[in-house]
PDB file of C-alpha atoms in Angstrom:
ATOM      1  CA  MET A1012       0.000   0.000   0.000  1.00  0.00           C
ATOM      2  CA  ALA A1013       1.424   3.374  -1.045  1.00  0.00           C
ATOM      3  CA  ILE A1014       1.688   5.942   1.740  1.00  0.00           C
ATOM      4  CA  ALA A1015       2.225   9.579   0.775  1.00  0.00           C
ATOM      5  CA  PRO A1016       4.368  11.765   3.064  1.00  0.00           C
ATOM      6  CA  ASP A1017       1.516  14.172   3.783  1.00  0.00           C
ATOM      7  CA  GLU A1018      -0.715  11.233   4.745  1.00  0.00           C
ATOM      8  CA  MET A1019       1.881  10.098   7.259  1.00  0.00           C
ATOM      9  CA  ARG A1020       2.087  13.628   8.645  1.00  0.00           C
ATOM     10  CA  MET A1021      -1.674  13.629   9.161  1.00  0.00           C
ATOM     11  CA  ALA A1022      -1.531  10.258  10.923  1.00  0.00           C
ATOM     12  CA  GLU A1023       1.220  11.527  13.201  1.00  0.00           C
ATOM     13  CA  ALA A1024      -0.795  14.675  13.910  1.00  0.00           C
ATOM     14  CA  VAL A1025      -3.712  12.514  15.038  1.00  0.00           C
ATOM     15  CA  ALA A1026      -1.414  10.338  17.155  1.00  0.00           C
ATOM     16  CA  THR A1027       0.297  13.260  18.881  1.00  0.00           C
ATOM     17  CA  THR A1028      -3.034  14.819  19.884  1.00  0.00           C
ATOM     18  CA  ARG A1029      -4.395  11.686  21.563  1.00  0.00           C
ATOM     19  CA  VAL A1030      -5.392  12.003  25.212  1.00  0.00           C
ATOM     20  CA  GLN A1031      -3.039  10.607  27.839  1.00  0.00           C
ATOM     21  CA  PRO A1032      -3.958   6.887  27.818  1.00  0.00           C
ATOM     22  CA  LEU A1033      -5.008   5.114  30.997  1.00  0.00           C
ATOM     23  CA  ARG A1034      -3.351   1.713  30.694  1.00  0.00           C
ATOM     24  CA  GLU A1035      -5.474   0.182  33.440  1.00  0.00           C
ATOM     25  CA  PHE A1036      -8.542   0.744  31.245  1.00  0.00           C
ATOM     26  CA  ASP A1037      -6.885  -0.804  28.192  1.00  0.00           C
ATOM     27  CA  GLN A1038      -6.366   2.515  26.440  1.00  0.00           C
ATOM     28  CA  ILE A1039      -3.435   1.237  24.390  1.00  0.00           C
ATOM     29  CA  ALA A1040      -2.487   3.339  21.372  1.00  0.00           C
ATOM     30  CA  MET A1041      -1.964   1.825  17.939  1.00  0.00           C
ATOM     31  CA  ARG A1042       1.163   3.063  16.195  1.00  0.00           C
ATOM     32  CA  ALA A1043       0.530   5.906  13.750  1.00  0.00           C
ATOM     33  CA  GLY A1044       1.734   4.117  10.623  1.00  0.00           C
ATOM     34  CA  ASP A1045      -0.389   1.065  11.346  1.00  0.00           C
ATOM     35  CA  LEU A1046      -3.438   3.241  12.012  1.00  0.00           C
ATOM     36  CA  LEU A1047      -2.904   4.947   8.659  1.00  0.00           C
ATOM     37  CA  ARG A1048      -2.703   1.633   6.788  1.00  0.00           C
ATOM     38  CA  GLN A1049      -5.787   0.408   8.627  1.00  0.00           C
ATOM     39  CA  VAL A1050      -7.771   3.526   7.724  1.00  0.00           C
ATOM     40  CA  LYS A1051      -6.731   3.506   4.068  1.00  0.00           C
ATOM     41  CA  LEU A1052      -7.633  -0.165   3.784  1.00  0.00           C
ATOM     42  CA  ILE A1053     -11.100   0.158   5.283  1.00  0.00           C
ATOM     43  CA  ALA A1054     -12.026   3.604   3.896  1.00  0.00           C
ATOM     44  CA  PRO A1055     -13.409   2.438   0.520  1.00  0.00           C
ATOM     45  CA  TYR A1056     -15.890   0.191   2.320  1.00  0.00           C
ATOM     46  CA  LEU A1057     -17.047   3.052   4.559  1.00  0.00           C
ATOM     47  CA  ALA A1058     -17.568   5.510   1.688  1.00  0.00           C
ATOM     48  CA  GLY A1059     -21.027   7.038   1.886  1.00  0.00           C
ATOM     49  CA  LYS A1060     -21.941   4.861   4.879  1.00  0.00           C
ATOM     50  CA  ARG A1061     -23.074   5.688   8.406  1.00  0.00           C
ATOM     51  CA  VAL A1062     -20.358   4.445  10.746  1.00  0.00           C
ATOM     52  CA  ALA A1063     -20.539   3.951  14.535  1.00  0.00           C
ATOM     53  CA  PHE A1064     -17.227   3.873  16.413  1.00  0.00           C
ATOM     54  CA  VAL A1065     -17.685   1.841  19.592  1.00  0.00           C
ATOM     55  CA  GLY A1066     -14.801   3.460  21.469  1.00  0.00           C
ATOM     56  CA  ASP A1067     -11.962   5.232  19.659  1.00  0.00           C
ATOM     57  CA  ASN A1068      -8.841   5.716  21.731  1.00  0.00           C
ATOM     58  CA  ASP A1069      -6.725   5.287  18.563  1.00  0.00           C
ATOM     59  CA  GLY A1070      -8.325   8.251  16.793  1.00  0.00           C
ATOM     60  CA  ALA A1071      -9.499   6.301  13.723  1.00  0.00           C
ATOM     61  CA  SER A1072     -12.576   8.514  13.327  1.00  0.00           C
ATOM     62  CA  ARG A1073     -10.381  11.623  13.379  1.00  0.00           C
ATOM     63  CA  LEU A1074      -7.969  10.239  10.803  1.00  0.00           C
ATOM     64  CA  ILE A1075     -10.773   9.107   8.505  1.00  0.00           C
ATOM     65  CA  GLY A1076     -12.352  12.556   8.675  1.00  0.00           C
ATOM     66  CA  LEU A1077      -9.044  14.380   8.176  1.00  0.00           C
ATOM     67  CA  LEU A1078      -7.893  12.263   5.230  1.00  0.00           C
ATOM     68  CA  GLY A1079     -11.374  12.471   3.741  1.00  0.00           C
ATOM     69  CA  VAL A1080     -11.730  16.254   3.751  1.00  0.00           C
ATOM     70  CA  ARG A1081      -8.211  16.536   2.301  1.00  0.00           C
ATOM     71  CA  GLY A1082      -9.230  14.286  -0.601  1.00  0.00           C
ATOM     72  CA  HIS A1083      -7.032  11.279   0.187  1.00  0.00           C
ATOM     73  CA  ILE A1084      -9.857   8.808   0.871  1.00  0.00           C
ATOM     74  CA  PRO A1085     -13.629   8.801   0.294  1.00  0.00           C
ATOM     75  CA  LEU A1086     -15.691  10.110   3.191  1.00  0.00           C
ATOM     76  CA  PRO A1087     -18.409   8.230   5.077  1.00  0.00           C
ATOM     77  CA  ALA A1088     -21.875   9.772   5.145  1.00  0.00           C
ATOM     78  CA  SER A1089     -21.565  10.212   8.910  1.00  0.00           C
ATOM     79  CA  LEU A1090     -19.316   9.330  11.836  1.00  0.00           C
ATOM     80  CA  THR A1091     -20.800   8.559  15.248  1.00  0.00           C
ATOM     81  CA  LEU A1092     -18.286   8.334  18.083  1.00  0.00           C
ATOM     82  CA  LEU A1093     -19.379   6.612  21.307  1.00  0.00           C
ATOM     83  CA  ASP A1094     -16.846   6.479  24.140  1.00  0.00           C
ATOM     84  CA  PHE A1095     -16.942   6.433  27.929  1.00  0.00           C
ATOM     85  CA  ASP A1096     -14.004   8.872  28.086  1.00  0.00           C
ATOM     86  CA  GLU A1097     -15.203  12.471  27.900  1.00  0.00           C
ATOM     87  CA  ARG A1098     -11.662  13.557  27.032  1.00  0.00           C
ATOM     88  CA  ILE A1099     -11.838  11.545  23.791  1.00  0.00           C
ATOM     89  CA  VAL A1100     -15.370  12.719  23.031  1.00  0.00           C
ATOM     90  CA  GLU A1101     -14.486  16.410  23.416  1.00  0.00           C
ATOM     91  CA  LEU A1102     -11.136  16.099  21.648  1.00  0.00           C
ATOM     92  CA  THR A1103     -12.690  14.344  18.649  1.00  0.00           C
ATOM     93  CA  GLN A1104     -15.503  16.855  18.307  1.00  0.00           C
ATOM     94  CA  SER A1105     -13.199  19.875  18.539  1.00  0.00           C
ATOM     95  CA  PHE A1106     -10.725  18.280  16.106  1.00  0.00           C
ATOM     96  CA  ALA A1107     -13.519  17.686  13.602  1.00  0.00           C
ATOM     97  CA  GLU A1108     -14.748  21.272  13.877  1.00  0.00           C
ATOM     98  CA  GLU A1109     -11.228  22.625  13.470  1.00  0.00           C
ATOM     99  CA  HIS A1110     -10.450  20.506  10.408  1.00  0.00           C
ATOM    100  CA  GLY A1111     -13.694  20.845   8.501  1.00  0.00           C
ATOM    101  CA  PHE A1112     -15.647  17.678   9.086  1.00  0.00           C
ATOM    102  CA  GLY A1113     -17.645  18.670  12.156  1.00  0.00           C
ATOM    103  CA  HIS A1114     -20.823  18.435  10.092  1.00  0.00           C
ATOM    104  CA  LEU A1115     -20.183  14.701   9.617  1.00  0.00           C
ATOM    105  CA  LEU A1116     -19.355  13.840  13.232  1.00  0.00           C
ATOM    106  CA  HIS A1117     -21.630  13.250  16.174  1.00  0.00           C
ATOM    107  CA  SER A1118     -19.868  12.294  19.406  1.00  0.00           C
ATOM    108  CA  ARG A1119     -21.434  11.347  22.721  1.00  0.00           C
ATOM    109  CA  LEU A1120     -20.609   9.742  26.040  1.00  0.00           C
ATOM    110  CA  TYR A1121     -21.563   6.094  26.096  1.00  0.00           C
ATOM    111  CA  ASN A1122     -20.465   3.104  28.152  1.00  0.00           C
ATOM    112  CA  VAL A1123     -20.945  -0.366  26.658  1.00  0.00           C
ATOM    113  CA  PHE A1124     -22.282  -1.619  29.996  1.00  0.00           C
ATOM    114  CA  ASP A1125     -25.361   0.506  29.224  1.00  0.00           C
ATOM    115  CA  PRO A1126     -27.925  -0.590  26.647  1.00  0.00           C
ATOM    116  CA  VAL A1127     -27.658   1.014  23.223  1.00  0.00           C
ATOM    117  CA  PRO A1128     -29.693   4.256  23.156  1.00  0.00           C
ATOM    118  CA  GLU A1129     -33.026   3.485  21.555  1.00  0.00           C
ATOM    119  CA  GLU A1130     -32.652   6.133  18.862  1.00  0.00           C
ATOM    120  CA  LEU A1131     -29.360   4.560  17.728  1.00  0.00           C
ATOM    121  CA  GLU A1132     -30.530   0.954  17.456  1.00  0.00           C
ATOM    122  CA  GLU A1133     -30.070  -0.395  13.907  1.00  0.00           C
ATOM    123  CA  SER A1134     -29.268   3.139  12.704  1.00  0.00           C
ATOM    124  CA  HIS A1135     -25.844   2.547  11.096  1.00  0.00           C
ATOM    125  CA  ASP A1136     -24.371   0.674   8.166  1.00  0.00           C
ATOM    126  CA  TRP A1137     -21.025  -0.146   9.829  1.00  0.00           C
ATOM    127  CA  PHE A1138     -19.522  -0.430  13.273  1.00  0.00           C
ATOM    128  CA  TYR A1139     -15.822  -0.085  14.054  1.00  0.00           C
ATOM    129  CA  THR A1140     -14.220  -1.183  17.309  1.00  0.00           C
ATOM    130  CA  ASN A1141     -10.815  -1.849  18.845  1.00  0.00           C
ATOM    131  CA  PRO A1142     -12.001  -3.151  22.238  1.00  0.00           C
ATOM    132  CA  PRO A1143     -10.265  -4.328  25.410  1.00  0.00           C
ATOM    133  CA  TYR A1144      -8.811  -7.666  24.419  1.00  0.00           C
ATOM    134  CA  GLY A1145     -10.073  -9.862  27.250  1.00  0.00           C
ATOM    135  CA  ALA A1146      -6.752 -11.564  27.893  1.00  0.00           C
ATOM    136  CA  HIS A1147      -7.970 -12.716  31.328  1.00  0.00           C
ATOM    137  CA  ASN A1148     -11.616 -13.560  30.568  1.00  0.00           C
ATOM    138  CA  ASN A1149     -11.550 -15.567  27.313  1.00  0.00           C
ATOM    139  CA  GLY A1150     -12.393 -12.504  25.250  1.00  0.00           C
ATOM    140  CA  LYS A1151     -15.648 -11.585  26.988  1.00  0.00           C
ATOM    141  CA  SER A1152     -14.603  -7.929  26.975  1.00  0.00           C
ATOM    142  CA  VAL A1153     -14.434  -8.133  23.181  1.00  0.00           C
ATOM    143  CA  LEU A1154     -17.828  -9.815  23.006  1.00  0.00           C
ATOM    144  CA  LEU A1155     -19.558  -6.937  24.773  1.00  0.00           C
ATOM    145  CA  PHE A1156     -18.084  -4.315  22.424  1.00  0.00           C
ATOM    146  CA  VAL A1157     -18.825  -6.426  19.353  1.00  0.00           C
ATOM    147  CA  GLY A1158     -22.335  -7.176  20.579  1.00  0.00           C
ATOM    148  CA  ARG A1159     -23.027  -3.462  20.986  1.00  0.00           C
ATOM    149  CA  GLY A1160     -21.627  -2.836  17.515  1.00  0.00           C
ATOM    150  CA  VAL A1161     -24.057  -5.387  16.120  1.00  0.00           C
ATOM    151  CA  GLU A1162     -26.922  -3.559  17.833  1.00  0.00           C
ATOM    152  CA  PHE A1163     -25.957  -0.272  16.173  1.00  0.00           C
ATOM    153  CA  CYS A1164     -26.260  -1.817  12.685  1.00  0.00           C
ATOM    154  CA  ARG A1165     -29.199  -2.663  10.511  1.00  0.00           C
ATOM    155  CA  ALA A1166     -30.180  -6.313  10.696  1.00  0.00           C
ATOM    156  CA  GLY A1167     -29.338  -8.243   7.535  1.00  0.00           C
ATOM    157  CA  ARG A1168     -27.397  -5.330   6.005  1.00  0.00           C
ATOM    158  CA  GLY A1169     -24.819  -4.261   8.593  1.00  0.00           C
ATOM    159  CA  HIS A1170     -21.036  -4.608   8.461  1.00  0.00           C
ATOM    160  CA  GLY A1171     -18.304  -4.380  11.066  1.00  0.00           C
ATOM    161  CA  CYS A1172     -14.576  -3.780  11.440  1.00  0.00           C
ATOM    162  CA  ILE A1173     -13.095  -5.456  14.527  1.00  0.00           C
ATOM    163  CA  ILE A1174      -9.490  -5.031  15.674  1.00  0.00           C
ATOM    164  CA  ILE A1175      -8.460  -7.997  17.818  1.00  0.00           C
ATOM    165  CA  PRO A1176      -5.232  -9.881  18.639  1.00  0.00           C
ATOM    166  CA  ASP A1177      -4.694 -13.230  17.005  1.00  0.00           C
ATOM    167  CA  ALA A1178      -1.217 -14.428  17.966  1.00  0.00           C
ATOM    168  CA  ARG A1179      -0.463 -18.137  18.028  1.00  0.00           C
ATOM    169  CA  ARG A1180       2.217 -17.720  20.697  1.00  0.00           C
ATOM    170  CA  ARG A1181      -0.409 -16.199  22.982  1.00  0.00           C
ATOM    171  CA  PRO A1182      -3.022 -18.930  23.538  1.00  0.00           C
ATOM    172  CA  TRP A1183      -5.452 -16.496  25.183  1.00  0.00           C
ATOM    173  CA  SER A1184      -5.732 -14.582  21.894  1.00  0.00           C
ATOM    174  CA  GLU A1185      -6.851 -17.673  19.990  1.00  0.00           C
ATOM    175  CA  VAL A1186      -9.503 -18.362  22.630  1.00  0.00           C
ATOM    176  CA  ALA A1187     -10.727 -14.762  22.358  1.00  0.00           C
ATOM    177  CA  MET A1188     -10.769 -15.001  18.554  1.00  0.00           C
ATOM    178  CA  TRP A1189     -12.694 -18.282  18.612  1.00  0.00           C
ATOM    179  CA  ASN A1190     -15.285 -16.889  21.021  1.00  0.00           C
ATOM    180  CA  THR A1191     -15.656 -13.748  18.920  1.00  0.00           C
ATOM    181  CA  GLN A1192     -16.283 -15.683  15.737  1.00  0.00           C
ATOM    182  CA  LYS A1193     -18.674 -18.000  17.570  1.00  0.00           C
ATOM    183  CA  LEU A1194     -20.653 -15.004  18.872  1.00  0.00           C
ATOM    184  CA  LEU A1195     -20.922 -13.627  15.354  1.00  0.00           C
ATOM    185  CA  LEU A1196     -22.069 -16.912  13.831  1.00  0.00           C
ATOM    186  CA  ASP A1197     -24.522 -17.628  16.633  1.00  0.00           C
ATOM    187  CA  HIS A1198     -26.217 -14.284  16.087  1.00  0.00           C
ATOM    188  CA  GLY A1199     -26.453 -14.042  12.328  1.00  0.00           C
ATOM    189  CA  TRP A1200     -23.085 -12.533  11.393  1.00  0.00           C
ATOM    190  CA  MET A1201     -20.222 -13.958   9.370  1.00  0.00           C
ATOM    191  CA  VAL A1202     -16.546 -13.189   8.717  1.00  0.00           C
ATOM    192  CA  ASP A1203     -15.786 -11.690   5.307  1.00  0.00           C
ATOM    193  CA  GLU A1204     -12.044 -11.220   5.684  1.00  0.00           C
ATOM    194  CA  LYS A1205      -9.262 -11.627   8.249  1.00  0.00           C
ATOM    195  CA  LEU A1206      -5.898  -9.897   7.872  1.00  0.00           C
ATOM    196  CA  ASN A1207      -3.324 -11.068  10.411  1.00  0.00           C
ATOM    197  CA  GLU A1208      -0.676  -9.096  12.292  1.00  0.00           C
ATOM    198  CA  MET A1209      -1.581  -5.726  10.789  1.00  0.00           C
ATOM    199  CA  HIS A1210      -1.074  -3.500  13.826  1.00  0.00           C
ATOM    200  CA  ALA A1211       1.448  -2.938  16.611  1.00  0.00           C
ATOM    201  CA  TYR A1212       1.025  -0.949  19.826  1.00  0.00           C
ATOM    202  CA  HIS A1213       2.745   1.293  22.328  1.00  0.00           C
ATOM    203  CA  LEU A1214       2.599  -1.405  25.007  1.00  0.00           C
ATOM    204  CA  ASP A1215       5.313  -1.606  27.646  1.00  0.00           C
ATOM    205  CA  ASP A1216       4.554  -5.088  28.948  1.00  0.00           C
ATOM    206  CA  ASP A1217       4.086  -6.780  25.537  1.00  0.00           C
ATOM    207  CA  SER A1218       5.769  -4.714  22.848  1.00  0.00           C
ATOM    208  CA  GLU A1219       5.506  -7.516  20.264  1.00  0.00           C
ATOM    209  CA  LEU A1220       1.740  -7.939  20.491  1.00  0.00           C
ATOM    210  CA  THR A1221       0.008  -7.484  17.153  1.00  0.00           C
ATOM    211  CA  SER A1222      -3.626  -7.469  16.113  1.00  0.00           C
ATOM    212  CA  CYS A1223      -5.599  -8.380  13.036  1.00  0.00           C
ATOM    213  CA  LEU A1224      -8.443  -6.834  11.099  1.00  0.00           C
ATOM    214  CA  LEU A1225     -11.655  -8.843  11.134  1.00  0.00           C
ATOM    215  CA  SER A1226     -14.185  -7.650   8.567  1.00  0.00           C
ATOM    216  CA  VAL A1227     -17.668  -9.009   9.288  1.00  0.00           C
ATOM    217  CA  ARG A1228     -21.182  -8.672   7.938  1.00  0.00           C
ATOM    218  CA  SER A1229     -24.733  -9.422   8.922  1.00  0.00           C
ATOM    219  CA  ALA A1230     -26.117 -12.437   7.070  1.00  0.00           C
ATOM    220  CA  ARG A1231     -29.670 -12.462   5.802  1.00  0.00           C
ATOM    221  CA  VAL A1232     -30.828 -15.311   7.969  1.00  0.00           C
ATOM    222  CA  PRO A1233     -34.342 -15.654   9.385  1.00  0.00           C
ATOM    223  CA  LYS A1234     -34.771 -14.352  12.925  1.00  0.00           C
ATOM    224  CA  PRO A1235     -31.172 -14.280  14.209  1.00  0.00           C
ATOM    225  CA  LYS A1236     -30.812 -14.695  17.965  1.00  0.00           C
ATOM    226  CA  ARG A1237     -30.337 -11.639  20.128  1.00  0.00           C
ATOM    227  CA  THR A1238     -26.807 -11.070  21.398  1.00  0.00           C
ATOM    228  CA  PRO A1239     -26.256 -11.967  25.087  1.00  0.00           C
ATOM    229  CA  TYR A1240     -26.423  -8.384  26.411  1.00  0.00           C
ATOM    230  CA  GLN A1241     -28.827  -6.895  23.894  1.00  0.00           C
ATOM    231  CA  GLY A1242     -31.306  -4.362  25.230  1.00  0.00           C
ATOM    232  CA  ARG A1243     -30.104  -4.382  28.818  1.00  0.00           C
ATOM    233  CA  ARG A1244     -27.519  -3.025  31.189  1.00  0.00           C
ATOM    234  CA  VAL A1245     -24.703  -5.409  32.038  1.00  0.00           C
ATOM    235  CA  ALA A1246     -24.082  -5.910  35.744  1.00  0.00           C
ATOM    236  CA  LEU A1247     -20.647  -4.630  36.768  1.00  0.00           C
ATOM    237  CA  GLY A1248     -19.607  -8.036  38.099  1.00  0.00           C
ATOM    238  CA  GLU A1249     -21.070  -9.992  35.188  1.00  0.00           C
ATOM    239  CA  ILE A1250     -17.883  -9.930  33.095  1.00  0.00           C
ATOM    240  CA  SER A1251     -14.944 -10.662  35.334  1.00  0.00           C
ATOM    241  CA  ARG A1252     -11.573  -8.959  34.784  1.00  0.00           C
ATOM    242  CA  PHE A1253     -13.121  -6.718  32.149  1.00  0.00           C
ATOM    243  CA  TYR A1254     -10.104  -4.406  32.116  1.00  0.00           C
ATOM    244  CA  GLY A1255      -7.634  -7.053  33.241  1.00  0.00           C
ATOM    245  CA  ARG A1256      -6.534  -8.015  36.729  1.00  0.00           C
ATOM    246  CA  ARG A1257      -5.862  -4.584  38.221  1.00  0.00           C
ATOM    247  CA  VAL A1258      -9.265  -2.888  37.882  1.00  0.00           C
ATOM    248  CA  LEU A1259     -12.141  -4.399  39.845  1.00  0.00           C
ATOM    249  CA  PRO A1260     -15.804  -3.364  40.029  1.00  0.00           C
ATOM    250  CA  PRO A1261     -17.281  -0.904  40.479  1.00  0.00           C
ATOM    251  CA  TYR A1262     -15.951   0.443  37.199  1.00  0.00           C
ATOM    252  CA  PRO A1263     -16.378   4.129  36.377  1.00  0.00           C
ATOM    253  CA  ARG A1264     -19.271   4.826  34.080  1.00  0.00           C
ATOM    254  CA  TYR A1265     -17.371   7.733  32.545  1.00  0.00           C
ATOM    255  CA  ILE A1266     -13.935   9.292  32.603  1.00  0.00           C
ATOM    256  CA  ARG A1267     -14.601  13.012  32.794  1.00  0.00           C
ATOM    257  CA  ALA A1268     -12.840  15.744  30.839  1.00  0.00           C
ATOM    258  CA  ASN A1269     -10.651  16.593  33.847  1.00  0.00           C
ATOM    259  CA  GLY A1270      -9.537  12.959  34.185  1.00  0.00           C
ATOM    260  CA  THR A1271     -11.693  12.132  37.228  1.00  0.00           C
ATOM    261  CA  PHE A1272     -13.887   9.042  37.401  1.00  0.00           C
ATOM    262  CA  ASP A1273     -17.678   9.264  37.412  1.00  0.00           C
ATOM    263  CA  TYR A1274     -19.338   6.322  39.171  1.00  0.00           C
ATOM    264  CA  SER A1275     -22.906   7.558  38.761  1.00  0.00           C
ATOM    265  CA  TRP A1276     -24.526   4.318  37.619  1.00  0.00           C
ATOM    266  CA  THR A1277     -28.237   5.074  37.861  1.00  0.00           C
TER     267      THR A1277
END
């Protein structure tokens, strides 16, 4: 894939303006060059589509918007950012306004433990997620993010882009991948494409970890089963070790713009 110098500069600009990541909440940044390749690869599929980003610590929505308004890739019809970190929500919205794609972006606070807002159910063509990887719970953290992504998309016509580790030397990643694909198949979705070892991360305790791109779509099957958490709030203790071993319930519902934690589960 050809990468122009100005495209790399835009990717680096997105990367350098990311919020300070909170490692304990699996905010692990993808490297700028890998994010750029990811965005350029997926952009043609998102052209003219309504896309929901279920979390976006990497800044994929910002890079897609920036490259799009500069004419390097086709633009989606709309970008909806949903994240529990108010810092990311505010940064993304202000970045979009500053760089000319604010009219395409709608960002809002949302925690995947909450049910999908009724007005957003089946309202998008694509979902995009790079979730917590579930290294200590057989990928259940991934399943919640993916399940919410499925809920955002139109039944029988939706598509998804999932970023997830798949490393043979890390047995937990194969278990998480198997459970993710099983969830998709059990609920009327199928894998279109899988590209291995596409992305690397700024990760101190596992610098060699890579992730793959899983492109999925909703199959036109009669009456697919509801996903396990569909239409309801997930109890805070229902998915153990959601953010790994160090963070135990109660989890914050939101990270506020000043970096404090909001535990107002109502």
